PDB file of C-alpha atoms in Angstrom:
ATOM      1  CA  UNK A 175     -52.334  30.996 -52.339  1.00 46.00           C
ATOM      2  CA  UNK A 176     -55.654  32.406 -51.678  1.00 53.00           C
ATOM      3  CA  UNK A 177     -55.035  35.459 -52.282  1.00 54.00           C
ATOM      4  CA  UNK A 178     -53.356  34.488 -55.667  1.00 53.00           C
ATOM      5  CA  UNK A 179     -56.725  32.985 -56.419  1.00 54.00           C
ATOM      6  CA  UNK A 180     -58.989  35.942 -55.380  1.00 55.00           C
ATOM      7  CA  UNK A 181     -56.860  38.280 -57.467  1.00 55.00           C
ATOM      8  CA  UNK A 182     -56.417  36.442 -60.704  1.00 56.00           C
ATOM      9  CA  UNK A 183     -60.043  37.851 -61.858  1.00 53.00           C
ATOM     10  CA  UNK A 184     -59.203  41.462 -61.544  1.00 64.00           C
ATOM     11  CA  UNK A 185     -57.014  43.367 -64.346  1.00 75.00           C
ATOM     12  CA  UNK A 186     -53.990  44.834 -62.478  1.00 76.00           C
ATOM     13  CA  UNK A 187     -51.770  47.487 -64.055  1.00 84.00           C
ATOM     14  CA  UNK A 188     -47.829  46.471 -64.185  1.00 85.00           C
ATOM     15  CA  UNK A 189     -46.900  47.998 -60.692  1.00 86.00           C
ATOM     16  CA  UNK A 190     -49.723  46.452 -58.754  1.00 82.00           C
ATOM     17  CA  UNK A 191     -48.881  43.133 -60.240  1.00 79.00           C
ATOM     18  CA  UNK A 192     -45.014  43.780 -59.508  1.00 84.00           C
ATOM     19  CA  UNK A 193     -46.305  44.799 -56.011  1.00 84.00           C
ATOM     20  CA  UNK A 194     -48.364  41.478 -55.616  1.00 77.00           C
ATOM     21  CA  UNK A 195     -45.541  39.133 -57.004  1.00 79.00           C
ATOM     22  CA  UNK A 196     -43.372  40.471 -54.558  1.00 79.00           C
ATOM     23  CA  UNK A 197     -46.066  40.881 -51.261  1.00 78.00           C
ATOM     24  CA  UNK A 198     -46.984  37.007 -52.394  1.00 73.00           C
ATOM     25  CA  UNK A 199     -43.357  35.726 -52.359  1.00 72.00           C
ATOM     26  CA  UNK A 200     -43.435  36.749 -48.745  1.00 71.00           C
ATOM     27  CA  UNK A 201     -46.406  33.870 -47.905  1.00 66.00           C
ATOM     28  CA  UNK A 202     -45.335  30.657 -47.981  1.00 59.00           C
ATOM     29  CA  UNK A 203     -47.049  27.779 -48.887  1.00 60.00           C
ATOM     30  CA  UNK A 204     -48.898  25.225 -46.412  1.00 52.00           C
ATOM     31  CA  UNK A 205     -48.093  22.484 -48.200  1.00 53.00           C
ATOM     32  CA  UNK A 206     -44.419  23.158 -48.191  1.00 57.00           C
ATOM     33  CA  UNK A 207     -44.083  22.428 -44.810  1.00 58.00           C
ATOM     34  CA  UNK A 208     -40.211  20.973 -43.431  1.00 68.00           C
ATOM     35  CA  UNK A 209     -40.496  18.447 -41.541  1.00 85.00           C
ATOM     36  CA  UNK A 210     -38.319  15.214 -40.662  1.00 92.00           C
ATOM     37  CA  UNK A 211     -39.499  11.210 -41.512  1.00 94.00           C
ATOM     38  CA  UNK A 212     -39.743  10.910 -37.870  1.00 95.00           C
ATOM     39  CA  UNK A 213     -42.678  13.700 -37.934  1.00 94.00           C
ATOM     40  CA  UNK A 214     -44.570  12.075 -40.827  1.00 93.00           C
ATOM     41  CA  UNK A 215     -44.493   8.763 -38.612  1.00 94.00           C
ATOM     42  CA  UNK A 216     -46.130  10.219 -36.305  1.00 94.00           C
ATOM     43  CA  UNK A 217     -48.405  11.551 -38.293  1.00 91.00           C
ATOM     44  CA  UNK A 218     -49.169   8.619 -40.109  1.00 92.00           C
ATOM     45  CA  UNK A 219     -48.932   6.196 -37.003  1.00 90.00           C
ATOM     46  CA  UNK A 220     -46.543   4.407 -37.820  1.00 91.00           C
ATOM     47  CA  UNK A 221     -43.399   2.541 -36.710  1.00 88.00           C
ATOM     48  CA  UNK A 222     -40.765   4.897 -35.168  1.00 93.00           C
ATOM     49  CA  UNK A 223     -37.959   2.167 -34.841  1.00 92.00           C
ATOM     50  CA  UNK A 224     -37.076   1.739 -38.609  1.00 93.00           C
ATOM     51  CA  UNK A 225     -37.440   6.172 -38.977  1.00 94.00           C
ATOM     52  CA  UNK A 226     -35.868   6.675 -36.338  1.00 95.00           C
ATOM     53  CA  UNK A 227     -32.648   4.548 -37.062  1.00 95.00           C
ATOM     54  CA  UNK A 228     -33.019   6.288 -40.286  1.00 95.00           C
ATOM     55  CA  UNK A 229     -32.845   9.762 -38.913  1.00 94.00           C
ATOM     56  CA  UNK A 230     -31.528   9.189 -35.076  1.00 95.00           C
ATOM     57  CA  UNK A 231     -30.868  13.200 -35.581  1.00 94.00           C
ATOM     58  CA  UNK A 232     -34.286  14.079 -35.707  1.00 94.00           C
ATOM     59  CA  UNK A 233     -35.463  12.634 -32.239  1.00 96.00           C
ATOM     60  CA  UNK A 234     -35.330  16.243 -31.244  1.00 95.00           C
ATOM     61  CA  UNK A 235     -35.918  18.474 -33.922  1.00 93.00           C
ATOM     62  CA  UNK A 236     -38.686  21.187 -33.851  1.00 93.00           C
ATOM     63  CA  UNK A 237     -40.252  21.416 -37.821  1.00 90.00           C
ATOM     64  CA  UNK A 238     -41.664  24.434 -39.611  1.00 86.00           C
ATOM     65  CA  UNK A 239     -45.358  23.743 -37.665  1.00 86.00           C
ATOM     66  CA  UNK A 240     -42.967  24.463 -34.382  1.00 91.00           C
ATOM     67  CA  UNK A 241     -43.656  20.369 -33.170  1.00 93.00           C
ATOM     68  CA  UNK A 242     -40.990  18.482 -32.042  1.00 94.00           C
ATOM     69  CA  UNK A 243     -41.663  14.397 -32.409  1.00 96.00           C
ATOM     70  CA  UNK A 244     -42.416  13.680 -29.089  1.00 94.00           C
ATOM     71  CA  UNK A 245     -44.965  16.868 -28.423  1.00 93.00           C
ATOM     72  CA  UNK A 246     -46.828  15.692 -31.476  1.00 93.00           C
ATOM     73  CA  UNK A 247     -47.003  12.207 -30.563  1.00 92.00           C
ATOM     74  CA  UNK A 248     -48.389  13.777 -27.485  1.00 90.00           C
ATOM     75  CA  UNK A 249     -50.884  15.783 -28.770  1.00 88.00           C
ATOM     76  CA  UNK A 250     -52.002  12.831 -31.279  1.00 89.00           C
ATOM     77  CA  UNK A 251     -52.675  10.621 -28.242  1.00 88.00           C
ATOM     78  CA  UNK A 252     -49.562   7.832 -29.514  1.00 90.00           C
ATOM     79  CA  UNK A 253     -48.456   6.306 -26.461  1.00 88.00           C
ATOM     80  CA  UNK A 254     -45.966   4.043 -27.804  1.00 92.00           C
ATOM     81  CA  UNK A 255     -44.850   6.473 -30.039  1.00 93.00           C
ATOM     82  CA  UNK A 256     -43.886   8.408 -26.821  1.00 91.00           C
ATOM     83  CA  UNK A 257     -42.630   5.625 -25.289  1.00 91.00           C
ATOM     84  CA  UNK A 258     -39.934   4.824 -28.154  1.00 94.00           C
ATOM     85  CA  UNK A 259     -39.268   8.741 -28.892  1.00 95.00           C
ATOM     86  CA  UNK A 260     -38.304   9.309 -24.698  1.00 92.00           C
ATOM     87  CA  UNK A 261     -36.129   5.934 -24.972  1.00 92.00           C
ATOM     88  CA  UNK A 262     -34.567   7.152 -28.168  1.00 94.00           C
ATOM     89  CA  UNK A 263     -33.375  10.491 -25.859  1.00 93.00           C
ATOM     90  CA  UNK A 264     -36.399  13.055 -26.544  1.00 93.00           C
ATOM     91  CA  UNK A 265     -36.362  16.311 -24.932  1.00 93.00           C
ATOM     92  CA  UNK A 266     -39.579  15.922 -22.337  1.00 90.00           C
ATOM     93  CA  UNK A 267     -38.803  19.700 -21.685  1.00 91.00           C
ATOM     94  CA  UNK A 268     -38.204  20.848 -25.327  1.00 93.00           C
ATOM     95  CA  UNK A 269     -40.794  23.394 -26.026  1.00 93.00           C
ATOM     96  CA  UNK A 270     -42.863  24.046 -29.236  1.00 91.00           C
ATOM     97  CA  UNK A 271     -42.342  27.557 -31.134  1.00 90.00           C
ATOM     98  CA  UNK A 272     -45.787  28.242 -28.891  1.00 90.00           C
ATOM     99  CA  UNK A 273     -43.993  27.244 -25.911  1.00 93.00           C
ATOM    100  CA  UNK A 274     -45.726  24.322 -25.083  1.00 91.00           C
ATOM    101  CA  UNK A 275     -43.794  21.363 -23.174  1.00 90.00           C
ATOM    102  CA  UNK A 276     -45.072  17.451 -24.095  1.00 89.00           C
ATOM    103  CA  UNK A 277     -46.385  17.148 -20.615  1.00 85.00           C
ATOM    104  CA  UNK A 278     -48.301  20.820 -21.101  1.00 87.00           C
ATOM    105  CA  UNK A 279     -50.259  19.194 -24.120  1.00 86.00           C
ATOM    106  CA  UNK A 280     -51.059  16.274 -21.686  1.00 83.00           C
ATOM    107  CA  UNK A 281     -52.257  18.551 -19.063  1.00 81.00           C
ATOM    108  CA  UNK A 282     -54.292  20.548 -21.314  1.00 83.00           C
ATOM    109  CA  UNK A 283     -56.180  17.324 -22.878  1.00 78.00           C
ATOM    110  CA  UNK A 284     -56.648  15.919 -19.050  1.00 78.00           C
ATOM    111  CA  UNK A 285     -54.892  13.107 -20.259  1.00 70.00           C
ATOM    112  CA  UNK A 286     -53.340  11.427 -17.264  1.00 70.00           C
ATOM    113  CA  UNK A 287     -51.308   8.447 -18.912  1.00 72.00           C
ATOM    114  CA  UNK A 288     -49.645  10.917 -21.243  1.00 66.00           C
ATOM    115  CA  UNK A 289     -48.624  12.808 -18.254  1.00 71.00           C
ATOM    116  CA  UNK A 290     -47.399  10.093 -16.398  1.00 72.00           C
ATOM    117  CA  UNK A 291     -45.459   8.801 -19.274  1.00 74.00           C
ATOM    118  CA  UNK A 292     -43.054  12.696 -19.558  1.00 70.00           C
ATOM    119  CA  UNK A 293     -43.130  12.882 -15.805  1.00 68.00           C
ATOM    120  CA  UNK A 294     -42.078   8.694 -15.468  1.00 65.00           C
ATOM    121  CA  UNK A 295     -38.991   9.466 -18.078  1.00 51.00           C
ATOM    122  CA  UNK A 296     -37.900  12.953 -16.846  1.00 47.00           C
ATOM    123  CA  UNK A 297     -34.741  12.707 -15.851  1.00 45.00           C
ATOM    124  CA  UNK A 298     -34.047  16.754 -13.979  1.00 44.00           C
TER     125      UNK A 298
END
C-alpha cells in the first residue's frame, strides 16, 4: 500500500506499471488480516463464552498474524480469557508462526500469574 502511494506521482511507461501491478499483487494488505471471532475477542476484551460456543473450532487455530487465542490472550495480559480458552481445550504448547509457546510470552513479560496459569493446566 505504501508503495502504491509513493509511486502514484511518478509517470511510469506501460511495462513498469505492468511490472508494479504484478510486484504489488504479491504484498498483501494489513488490514486484510484472517482471523477467527475468538481472536477479535480477545482483542477487544471481551466475553469468550458466547464466541467460543460460536466457533468451538477455533479454540486452537493459529491466524494470519501467526497467534493462536490463548498466546494472544497471553501476551495481552487477559487472565480470564486464559482461563476459559485452557478449559475450552487450548493447546498450552501450540506455538506461534515465531515459535513462541503461551507460557514463553509469560516468561518473557516476567509475568508470574500468566505462567502459573499454562504450567497449572498443562496436562504432559
Amino acid at each position: 500500500m505504501a508503495a502504491a502511494i509513493s509511486l502514484r506521482d511518478y509517470e511510469l511507461n506501460d511495462n513498469e506499471t505492468y511490472l508494479v501491478k504484478n510486484v504489488l499483487g504479491f504484498s498483501r494488505d494489513p488490514t486484510e488480516v484472517a482471523t477467527t471471532k475468538v481472536h477479535e475477542a480477545i482483542l477487544q476484551c471481551a466475553d469468550l463464552q458466547e464466541v467460543l460456543q460460536e466457533q468451538p473450532w477455533a479454540v486452537n487455530t493459529i491466524d494470519d498474524t501467526g497467534d493462536s487465542p490463548l498466546y494472544l490472550a497471553t501476551d495481552k495480559k487477559q487472565v480470564r480469557s486464559m482461563e476459559v480458552l485452557i478449559s475450552a481445550g487450548a493447546d498450552v504448547n501450540q506455538q506461534s508462526f515465531k515459535g513462541w509457546t503461551p507460557l514463553m510470552a509469560a516468561v518473557w513479560q516476567q509475568n508470574v500469574e500468566h505462567g502459573s496459569i499454562a504450567l497449572g493446566f498443562d496436562e504432559s
